[in-house]
PDB file of C-alpha atoms in Angstrom:
ATOM      1  CA  MET K 697     -21.026  49.157 -70.646  1.00 51.00           C
ATOM      2  CA  THR K 698     -23.707  51.838 -70.897  1.00 51.00           C
ATOM      3  CA  THR K 699     -27.310  51.528 -71.940  1.00 53.00           C
ATOM      4  CA  ALA K 700     -28.030  55.268 -71.745  1.00 54.00           C
ATOM      5  CA  THR K 701     -28.069  55.636 -75.544  1.00 55.00           C
ATOM      6  CA  GLN K 702     -29.749  52.367 -76.340  1.00 57.00           C
ATOM      7  CA  GLN K 703     -32.445  52.199 -78.977  1.00 64.00           C
ATOM      8  CA  GLY K 704     -35.276  49.925 -77.976  1.00 67.00           C
ATOM      9  CA  SER K 705     -34.688  46.857 -75.885  1.00 82.00           C
ATOM     10  CA  VAL K 706     -31.256  45.455 -75.075  1.00 86.00           C
ATOM     11  CA  THR K 707     -30.261  41.812 -75.272  1.00 88.00           C
ATOM     12  CA  LEU K 708     -27.436  40.781 -72.981  1.00 90.00           C
ATOM     13  CA  THR K 709     -25.212  37.761 -73.512  1.00 89.00           C
ATOM     14  CA  VAL K 710     -22.237  36.380 -71.616  1.00 90.00           C
ATOM     15  CA  THR K 711     -18.971  35.047 -73.061  1.00 88.00           C
ATOM     16  CA  GLY K 712     -15.720  33.838 -71.596  1.00 88.00           C
ATOM     17  CA  LEU K 713     -17.126  31.068 -69.397  1.00 87.00           C
ATOM     18  CA  GLU K 714     -15.016  28.486 -71.218  1.00 87.00           C
ATOM     19  CA  ALA K 715     -11.972  29.813 -69.389  1.00 82.00           C
ATOM     20  CA  VAL K 716     -13.149  28.204 -66.158  1.00 83.00           C
ATOM     21  CA  GLU K 717     -14.477  24.940 -67.592  1.00 84.00           C
ATOM     22  CA  GLY K 718     -13.128  22.056 -65.547  1.00 79.00           C
ATOM     23  CA  PHE K 719     -12.305  24.347 -62.622  1.00 84.00           C
ATOM     24  CA  ALA K 720     -15.729  25.616 -61.569  1.00 87.00           C
ATOM     25  CA  GLN K 721     -19.410  25.641 -62.397  1.00 89.00           C
ATOM     26  CA  VAL K 722     -20.615  29.132 -63.289  1.00 90.00           C
ATOM     27  CA  ASP K 723     -24.311  29.955 -63.396  1.00 90.00           C
ATOM     28  CA  TYR K 724     -25.698  33.343 -64.291  1.00 89.00           C
ATOM     29  CA  SER K 725     -29.049  35.045 -64.588  1.00 91.00           C
ATOM     30  CA  ILE K 726     -30.154  38.213 -66.382  1.00 89.00           C
ATOM     31  CA  LYS K 727     -33.001  40.304 -64.985  1.00 88.00           C
ATOM     32  CA  ASN K 728     -33.790  43.952 -65.702  1.00 83.00           C
ATOM     33  CA  ASN K 729     -30.433  44.298 -67.488  1.00 83.00           C
ATOM     34  CA  ILE K 730     -28.605  43.075 -64.365  1.00 87.00           C
ATOM     35  CA  VAL K 731     -26.364  40.036 -64.717  1.00 91.00           C
ATOM     36  CA  SER K 732     -25.766  37.943 -61.598  1.00 91.00           C
ATOM     37  CA  PHE K 733     -23.098  35.227 -61.372  1.00 89.00           C
ATOM     38  CA  THR K 734     -22.758  32.253 -59.049  1.00 90.00           C
ATOM     39  CA  PHE K 735     -19.577  30.167 -58.809  1.00 89.00           C
ATOM     40  CA  SER K 736     -19.764  26.662 -57.329  1.00 88.00           C
ATOM     41  CA  ASN K 737     -17.928  23.310 -57.289  1.00 86.00           C
ATOM     42  CA  LEU K 738     -14.537  24.966 -57.536  1.00 84.00           C
ATOM     43  CA  THR K 739     -11.549  22.647 -57.868  1.00 84.00           C
ATOM     44  CA  GLU K 740      -9.073  25.501 -57.369  1.00 83.00           C
ATOM     45  CA  ASN K 741      -8.975  29.279 -56.958  1.00 86.00           C
ATOM     46  CA  ILE K 742     -10.366  31.203 -59.909  1.00 86.00           C
ATOM     47  CA  ASN K 743      -8.973  34.421 -61.412  1.00 90.00           C
ATOM     48  CA  THR K 744     -10.781  35.092 -64.674  1.00 90.00           C
ATOM     49  CA  VAL K 745     -12.475  37.680 -66.852  1.00 91.00           C
ATOM     50  CA  ILE K 746     -16.022  37.263 -68.162  1.00 91.00           C
ATOM     51  CA  THR K 747     -17.443  39.482 -70.887  1.00 91.00           C
ATOM     52  CA  ILE K 748     -20.998  40.847 -70.873  1.00 90.00           C
ATOM     53  CA  ASN K 749     -22.198  41.814 -74.348  1.00 91.00           C
ATOM     54  CA  GLY K 750     -25.174  44.057 -75.122  1.00 88.00           C
ATOM     55  CA  THR K 751     -27.071  44.498 -78.400  1.00 90.00           C
ATOM     56  CA  ASP K 752     -30.029  46.887 -78.786  1.00 87.00           C
ATOM     57  CA  SER K 753     -32.868  46.824 -81.308  1.00 85.00           C
ATOM     58  CA  ALA K 754     -30.805  48.893 -83.777  1.00 85.00           C
ATOM     59  CA  ASN K 755     -27.947  46.380 -83.568  1.00 87.00           C
ATOM     60  CA  ASN K 756     -25.751  48.792 -81.649  1.00 89.00           C
ATOM     61  CA  THR K 757     -23.341  46.786 -79.542  1.00 88.00           C
ATOM     62  CA  ASP K 758     -21.224  47.327 -76.482  1.00 90.00           C
ATOM     63  CA  SER K 759     -19.455  45.107 -74.022  1.00 90.00           C
ATOM     64  CA  VAL K 760     -17.738  45.162 -70.661  1.00 90.00           C
ATOM     65  CA  ASN K 761     -15.150  42.860 -69.132  1.00 92.00           C
ATOM     66  CA  VAL K 762     -15.744  41.865 -65.509  1.00 91.00           C
ATOM     67  CA  GLY K 763     -12.908  40.382 -63.474  1.00 91.00           C
ATOM     68  CA  PHE K 764     -13.591  37.700 -60.875  1.00 89.00           C
ATOM     69  CA  VAL K 765     -11.285  36.395 -58.148  1.00 88.00           C
ATOM     70  CA  VAL K 766     -13.005  33.486 -56.398  1.00 88.00           C
ATOM     71  CA  GLU K 767     -11.382  31.493 -53.611  1.00 87.00           C
ATOM     72  CA  ASN K 768     -11.951  27.762 -53.216  1.00 89.00           C
ATOM     73  CA  THR K 769     -12.566  27.511 -49.470  1.00 88.00           C
ATOM     74  CA  THR K 770     -13.272  23.755 -49.353  1.00 89.00           C
ATOM     75  CA  ILE K 771      -9.688  22.867 -50.254  1.00 92.00           C
ATOM     76  CA  LYS K 772      -8.173  24.723 -47.287  1.00 91.00           C
ATOM     77  CA  PRO K 773      -8.833  22.053 -44.611  1.00 91.00           C
ATOM     78  CA  LYS K 774      -7.660  19.355 -47.041  1.00 93.00           C
ATOM     79  CA  ILE K 775      -4.355  21.158 -47.594  1.00 93.00           C
ATOM     80  CA  ALA K 776      -3.997  21.495 -43.820  1.00 93.00           C
ATOM     81  CA  ALA K 777      -4.713  17.773 -43.431  1.00 93.00           C
ATOM     82  CA  PHE K 778      -2.147  16.895 -46.086  1.00 95.00           C
ATOM     83  CA  ASN K 779       0.489  19.086 -44.453  1.00 95.00           C
ATOM     84  CA  ARG K 780      -0.234  17.509 -41.071  1.00 94.00           C
ATOM     85  CA  LEU K 781       0.266  14.047 -42.612  1.00 95.00           C
ATOM     86  CA  LYS K 782       3.631  15.230 -43.971  1.00 95.00           C
ATOM     87  CA  GLU K 783       4.707  16.498 -40.566  1.00 94.00           C
ATOM     88  CA  SER K 784       3.669  13.359 -38.685  1.00 93.00           C
ATOM     89  CA  VAL K 785       4.686  10.702 -41.211  1.00 95.00           C
ATOM     90  CA  GLU K 786       7.551   9.315 -39.103  1.00 94.00           C
ATOM     91  CA  THR K 787       5.229   8.857 -36.119  1.00 94.00           C
ATOM     92  CA  ASP K 788       2.292   7.581 -38.174  1.00 95.00           C
ATOM     93  CA  LEU K 789       4.438   4.938 -39.875  1.00 96.00           C
ATOM     94  CA  MET K 790       5.065   3.365 -36.469  1.00 96.00           C
ATOM     95  CA  LEU K 791       1.286   2.710 -36.170  1.00 96.00           C
ATOM     96  CA  PRO K 792       1.053   3.928 -32.548  1.00 95.00           C
ATOM     97  CA  GLN K 793      -2.703   3.318 -32.213  1.00 95.00           C
ATOM     98  CA  GLU K 794      -2.507  -0.224 -33.550  1.00 96.00           C
ATOM     99  CA  MET K 795       0.456  -1.072 -31.323  1.00 95.00           C
ATOM    100  CA  LYS K 796      -1.298   0.406 -28.268  1.00 94.00           C
ATOM    101  CA  THR K 797      -4.378  -1.671 -29.052  1.00 95.00           C
ATOM    102  CA  LEU K 798      -2.276  -4.804 -29.410  1.00 95.00           C
ATOM    103  CA  ALA K 799      -0.662  -4.117 -26.050  1.00 93.00           C
ATOM    104  CA  VAL K 800      -4.023  -3.593 -24.331  1.00 93.00           C
ATOM    105  CA  HIS K 801      -5.678  -6.624 -25.916  1.00 94.00           C
ATOM    106  CA  GLY K 802      -2.558  -8.697 -25.431  1.00 94.00           C
ATOM    107  CA  LYS K 803      -2.438  -7.898 -21.717  1.00 93.00           C
ATOM    108  CA  LEU K 804      -6.092  -8.872 -21.412  1.00 93.00           C
ATOM    109  CA  ALA K 805      -5.416 -12.132 -23.252  1.00 94.00           C
ATOM    110  CA  ARG K 806      -2.542 -12.902 -20.900  1.00 93.00           C
ATOM    111  CA  ILE K 807      -4.626 -12.139 -17.782  1.00 92.00           C
ATOM    112  CA  SER K 808      -7.397 -14.333 -19.171  1.00 91.00           C
ATOM    113  CA  ASN K 809      -4.949 -17.155 -19.897  1.00 92.00           C
ATOM    114  CA  ARG K 810      -5.857 -16.995 -23.583  1.00 91.00           C
ATOM    115  CA  LEU K 811      -2.258 -16.403 -24.678  1.00 90.00           C
ATOM    116  CA  THR K 812       1.150 -17.317 -23.324  1.00 92.00           C
ATOM    117  CA  HIS K 813       3.832 -14.710 -22.794  1.00 91.00           C
ATOM    118  CA  LEU K 814       5.868 -16.174 -25.645  1.00 92.00           C
ATOM    119  CA  ASP K 815       2.882 -16.190 -28.008  1.00 92.00           C
ATOM    120  CA  LEU K 816       2.165 -12.546 -27.267  1.00 92.00           C
ATOM    121  CA  LYS K 817       5.818 -11.566 -27.673  1.00 93.00           C
ATOM    122  CA  GLU K 818       5.934 -13.253 -31.073  1.00 94.00           C
ATOM    123  CA  MET K 819       2.721 -11.523 -32.200  1.00 94.00           C
ATOM    124  CA  LEU K 820       4.054  -8.123 -31.186  1.00 93.00           C
ATOM    125  CA  LEU K 821       7.242  -8.771 -33.142  1.00 95.00           C
ATOM    126  CA  ILE K 822       5.260  -9.729 -36.244  1.00 95.00           C
ATOM    127  CA  ALA K 823       3.067  -6.630 -35.896  1.00 95.00           C
ATOM    128  CA  GLN K 824       5.971  -4.225 -35.435  1.00 94.00           C
ATOM    129  CA  PRO K 825       5.888  -1.945 -38.502  1.00 94.00           C
ATOM    130  CA  ARG K 826       8.934  -1.443 -40.682  1.00 89.00           C
ATOM    131  CA  ILE K 827       9.727   1.942 -42.196  1.00 88.00           C
ATOM    132  CA  ASP K 828      11.882   0.500 -44.969  1.00 88.00           C
ATOM    133  CA  ASN K 829       9.309  -1.720 -46.670  1.00 90.00           C
ATOM    134  CA  ASN K 830       7.608  -0.888 -49.970  1.00 94.00           C
ATOM    135  CA  SER K 831       4.434   0.566 -48.473  1.00 94.00           C
ATOM    136  CA  ALA K 832       6.314   2.818 -46.060  1.00 96.00           C
ATOM    137  CA  LEU K 833       8.626   4.094 -48.774  1.00 97.00           C
ATOM    138  CA  ALA K 834       5.626   4.716 -51.046  1.00 97.00           C
ATOM    139  CA  ILE K 835       3.922   6.735 -48.280  1.00 97.00           C
ATOM    140  CA  ILE K 836       7.059   8.819 -47.739  1.00 97.00           C
ATOM    141  CA  GLU K 837       7.326   9.476 -51.472  1.00 97.00           C
ATOM    142  CA  ALA K 838       3.634  10.394 -51.808  1.00 97.00           C
ATOM    143  CA  LEU K 839       3.941  12.918 -48.994  1.00 97.00           C
ATOM    144  CA  SER K 840       7.202  14.424 -50.260  1.00 96.00           C
ATOM    145  CA  VAL K 841       5.426  16.790 -52.673  1.00 96.00           C
ATOM    146  CA  GLU K 842       3.712  20.089 -51.997  1.00 96.00           C
ATOM    147  CA  ALA K 843      -0.049  19.888 -51.546  1.00 95.00           C
ATOM    148  CA  PRO K 844      -1.764  20.213 -54.954  1.00 94.00           C
ATOM    149  CA  THR K 845      -3.831  23.368 -55.405  1.00 90.00           C
ATOM    150  CA  ASN K 846      -6.286  21.444 -57.572  1.00 91.00           C
ATOM    151  CA  GLU K 847      -8.841  19.860 -55.231  1.00 92.00           C
ATOM    152  CA  GLN K 848      -9.469  16.790 -57.376  1.00 92.00           C
ATOM    153  CA  GLU K 849      -5.740  16.060 -57.537  1.00 95.00           C
ATOM    154  CA  LEU K 850      -5.452  16.547 -53.784  1.00 96.00           C
ATOM    155  CA  ASP K 851      -8.403  14.226 -53.127  1.00 95.00           C
ATOM    156  CA  THR K 852      -6.757  11.544 -55.271  1.00 97.00           C
ATOM    157  CA  LEU K 853      -3.441  11.961 -53.466  1.00 97.00           C
ATOM    158  CA  LEU K 854      -5.047  11.748 -50.003  1.00 96.00           C
ATOM    159  CA  ALA K 855      -7.008   8.643 -51.018  1.00 96.00           C
ATOM    160  CA  ASN K 856      -3.784   7.034 -52.253  1.00 97.00           C
ATOM    161  CA  VAL K 857      -1.988   7.776 -48.975  1.00 97.00           C
ATOM    162  CA  ILE K 858      -4.863   6.278 -46.978  1.00 96.00           C
ATOM    163  CA  THR K 859      -4.772   3.124 -49.140  1.00 96.00           C
ATOM    164  CA  LEU K 860      -1.004   2.833 -48.657  1.00 96.00           C
ATOM    165  CA  TYR K 861      -1.388   3.066 -44.883  1.00 96.00           C
ATOM    166  CA  GLY K 862      -3.852   0.187 -45.085  1.00 95.00           C
ATOM    167  CA  GLU K 863      -1.190  -1.896 -46.821  1.00 96.00           C
ATOM    168  CA  HIS K 864       1.430  -0.752 -44.337  1.00 96.00           C
ATOM    169  CA  ALA K 865      -0.725  -1.923 -41.409  1.00 96.00           C
ATOM    170  CA  HIS K 866      -1.303  -5.403 -42.867  1.00 96.00           C
ATOM    171  CA  ASN K 867       0.810  -7.316 -40.321  1.00 96.00           C
ATOM    172  CA  ALA K 868      -0.443  -5.304 -37.352  1.00 96.00           C
ATOM    173  CA  ASN K 869      -4.039  -5.831 -38.443  1.00 97.00           C
ATOM    174  CA  ALA K 870      -3.471  -9.566 -38.857  1.00 96.00           C
ATOM    175  CA  MET K 871      -2.192  -9.765 -35.273  1.00 96.00           C
ATOM    176  CA  LEU K 872      -5.088  -7.607 -34.002  1.00 95.00           C
ATOM    177  CA  THR K 873      -7.511 -10.031 -35.619  1.00 94.00           C
ATOM    178  CA  SER K 874      -5.663 -13.026 -34.199  1.00 94.00           C
ATOM    179  CA  ILE K 875      -5.694 -11.675 -30.639  1.00 93.00           C
ATOM    180  CA  GLN K 876      -9.393 -10.890 -30.960  1.00 91.00           C
ATOM    181  CA  GLU K 877     -10.049 -14.523 -31.778  1.00 90.00           C
ATOM    182  CA  ASN K 878      -8.376 -15.392 -28.481  1.00 89.00           C
ATOM    183  CA  LEU K 879     -10.623 -12.891 -26.701  1.00 90.00           C
ATOM    184  CA  ASP K 880     -13.888 -14.208 -28.118  1.00 86.00           C
ATOM    185  CA  GLY K 881     -16.656 -13.525 -25.631  1.00 86.00           C
ATOM    186  CA  ILE K 882     -14.523 -11.093 -23.613  1.00 90.00           C
ATOM    187  CA  ILE K 883     -14.407  -8.007 -25.859  1.00 91.00           C
ATOM    188  CA  THR K 884     -16.535  -6.719 -28.696  1.00 92.00           C
ATOM    189  CA  PRO K 885     -14.634  -7.401 -31.941  1.00 91.00           C
ATOM    190  CA  ILE K 886     -13.143  -4.387 -33.699  1.00 92.00           C
ATOM    191  CA  SER K 887     -13.032  -3.953 -37.457  1.00 89.00           C
ATOM    192  CA  VAL K 888      -9.694  -3.103 -39.023  1.00 94.00           C
ATOM    193  CA  GLY K 889      -8.448  -2.697 -42.557  1.00 93.00           C
ATOM    194  CA  GLN K 890      -9.627   0.819 -43.367  1.00 94.00           C
ATOM    195  CA  PHE K 891      -8.113   4.111 -42.277  1.00 95.00           C
ATOM    196  CA  PHE K 892     -10.172   7.227 -41.673  1.00 94.00           C
ATOM    197  CA  LEU K 893      -8.804  10.761 -42.015  1.00 91.00           C
ATOM    198  CA  THR K 894      -9.916  13.271 -39.400  1.00 84.00           C
ATOM    199  CA  ALA K 895     -10.661  16.860 -40.363  1.00 76.00           C
ATOM    200  CA  ASP K 896      -7.290  18.007 -39.057  1.00 73.00           C
ATOM    201  CA  GLY K 897      -5.321  15.337 -40.882  1.00 80.00           C
ATOM    202  CA  GLN K 898      -4.898  12.530 -38.383  1.00 85.00           C
ATOM    203  CA  LEU K 899      -5.224   8.917 -39.466  1.00 92.00           C
ATOM    204  CA  SER K 900      -7.016   6.236 -37.479  1.00 94.00           C
ATOM    205  CA  GLN K 901      -8.602   2.865 -38.073  1.00 95.00           C
ATOM    206  CA  PHE K 902     -10.660   3.398 -34.923  1.00 95.00           C
ATOM    207  CA  TYR K 903     -11.601   7.057 -34.591  1.00 94.00           C
ATOM    208  CA  GLY K 904     -14.200   7.687 -37.291  1.00 92.00           C
ATOM    209  CA  ASN K 905     -14.904   3.980 -37.789  1.00 94.00           C
ATOM    210  CA  PRO K 906     -18.708   3.710 -38.197  1.00 94.00           C
ATOM    211  CA  ASN K 907     -18.620   0.220 -36.667  1.00 94.00           C
ATOM    212  CA  MET K 908     -17.180   1.644 -33.464  1.00 95.00           C
ATOM    213  CA  GLY K 909     -19.009   4.927 -32.953  1.00 94.00           C
ATOM    214  CA  THR K 910     -21.113   7.666 -34.476  1.00 92.00           C
ATOM    215  CA  GLY K 911     -21.540  11.387 -34.811  1.00 87.00           C
ATOM    216  CA  GLU K 912     -20.062  14.287 -36.734  1.00 82.00           C
ATOM    217  CA  GLN K 913     -18.096  14.942 -33.559  1.00 86.00           C
ATOM    218  CA  PHE K 914     -17.198  11.274 -33.374  1.00 91.00           C
ATOM    219  CA  GLU K 915     -17.872   9.424 -30.127  1.00 92.00           C
ATOM    220  CA  PHE K 916     -17.033   5.795 -29.460  1.00 94.00           C
ATOM    221  CA  ASP K 917     -19.869   3.452 -28.573  1.00 95.00           C
ATOM    222  CA  GLU K 918     -19.916   2.285 -24.957  1.00 94.00           C
ATOM    223  CA  ASN K 919     -18.292  -1.055 -25.823  1.00 93.00           C
ATOM    224  CA  PHE K 920     -15.355   0.814 -27.345  1.00 94.00           C
ATOM    225  CA  SER K 921     -15.092   3.678 -24.871  1.00 93.00           C
ATOM    226  CA  TYR K 922     -11.655   2.424 -23.771  1.00 92.00           C
ATOM    227  CA  PHE K 923     -10.376   3.575 -27.178  1.00 93.00           C
ATOM    228  CA  ASN K 924     -10.608   7.168 -25.947  1.00 91.00           C
ATOM    229  CA  GLU K 925      -7.353   6.464 -24.120  1.00 88.00           C
ATOM    230  CA  ILE K 926      -5.815   4.396 -26.916  1.00 88.00           C
ATOM    231  CA  VAL K 927      -6.619   6.974 -29.585  1.00 85.00           C
ATOM    232  CA  SER K 928      -4.958  10.050 -28.180  1.00 73.00           C
ATOM    233  CA  LEU K 929      -5.582  12.515 -30.992  1.00 53.00           C
ATOM    234  CA  GLN K 930      -3.714  15.735 -30.367  1.00 44.00           C
TER     235      GLN K 930
END
């Protein structure tokens, strides 16, 4: 669009923003006949055309189409996390961290004469996860798709997978709680029942648990420092 032959002042307007409604927030400003655009809150990559219209004092009009290709960078680590969950689903379904914790706490309970060998053996059998129950099959199905390119859809899918893992770990968590009751006064109780997803797509009820540690680069509190060996995140 040219303003070289304009008569009087020029009024600029912008059209075409409706094409990205629901996918991004687009803000623009006009100063000295320069239009600046800002894209934010993208839910997916944007490839769109926005039209800038100009009208001068004599009602002469002109317009120009401006193409924009804007990448949603916040979805990238979420896609990587989802893909990592797909790759590790067979291992994750076996609840290795929970079973390690049961073994450690169970050994301590045995040494402390809080549990018999038979009691501990029975608890470990009850806790042993099955990969053919409803929750496990639902997790496998949820992770069988390709990662959505829409961030809101991906967030919903990840939240669903995390909830399903909570259901899958029900028996193991019940046994963890039971053993803790036998270790009252010996260890600091741990809180279970909620999974946390690390930035690189690893699930844990312990790593990232605000009741067990703090920090953006998560560190276990002193009472739970032994979990650094139990939670062997690769």
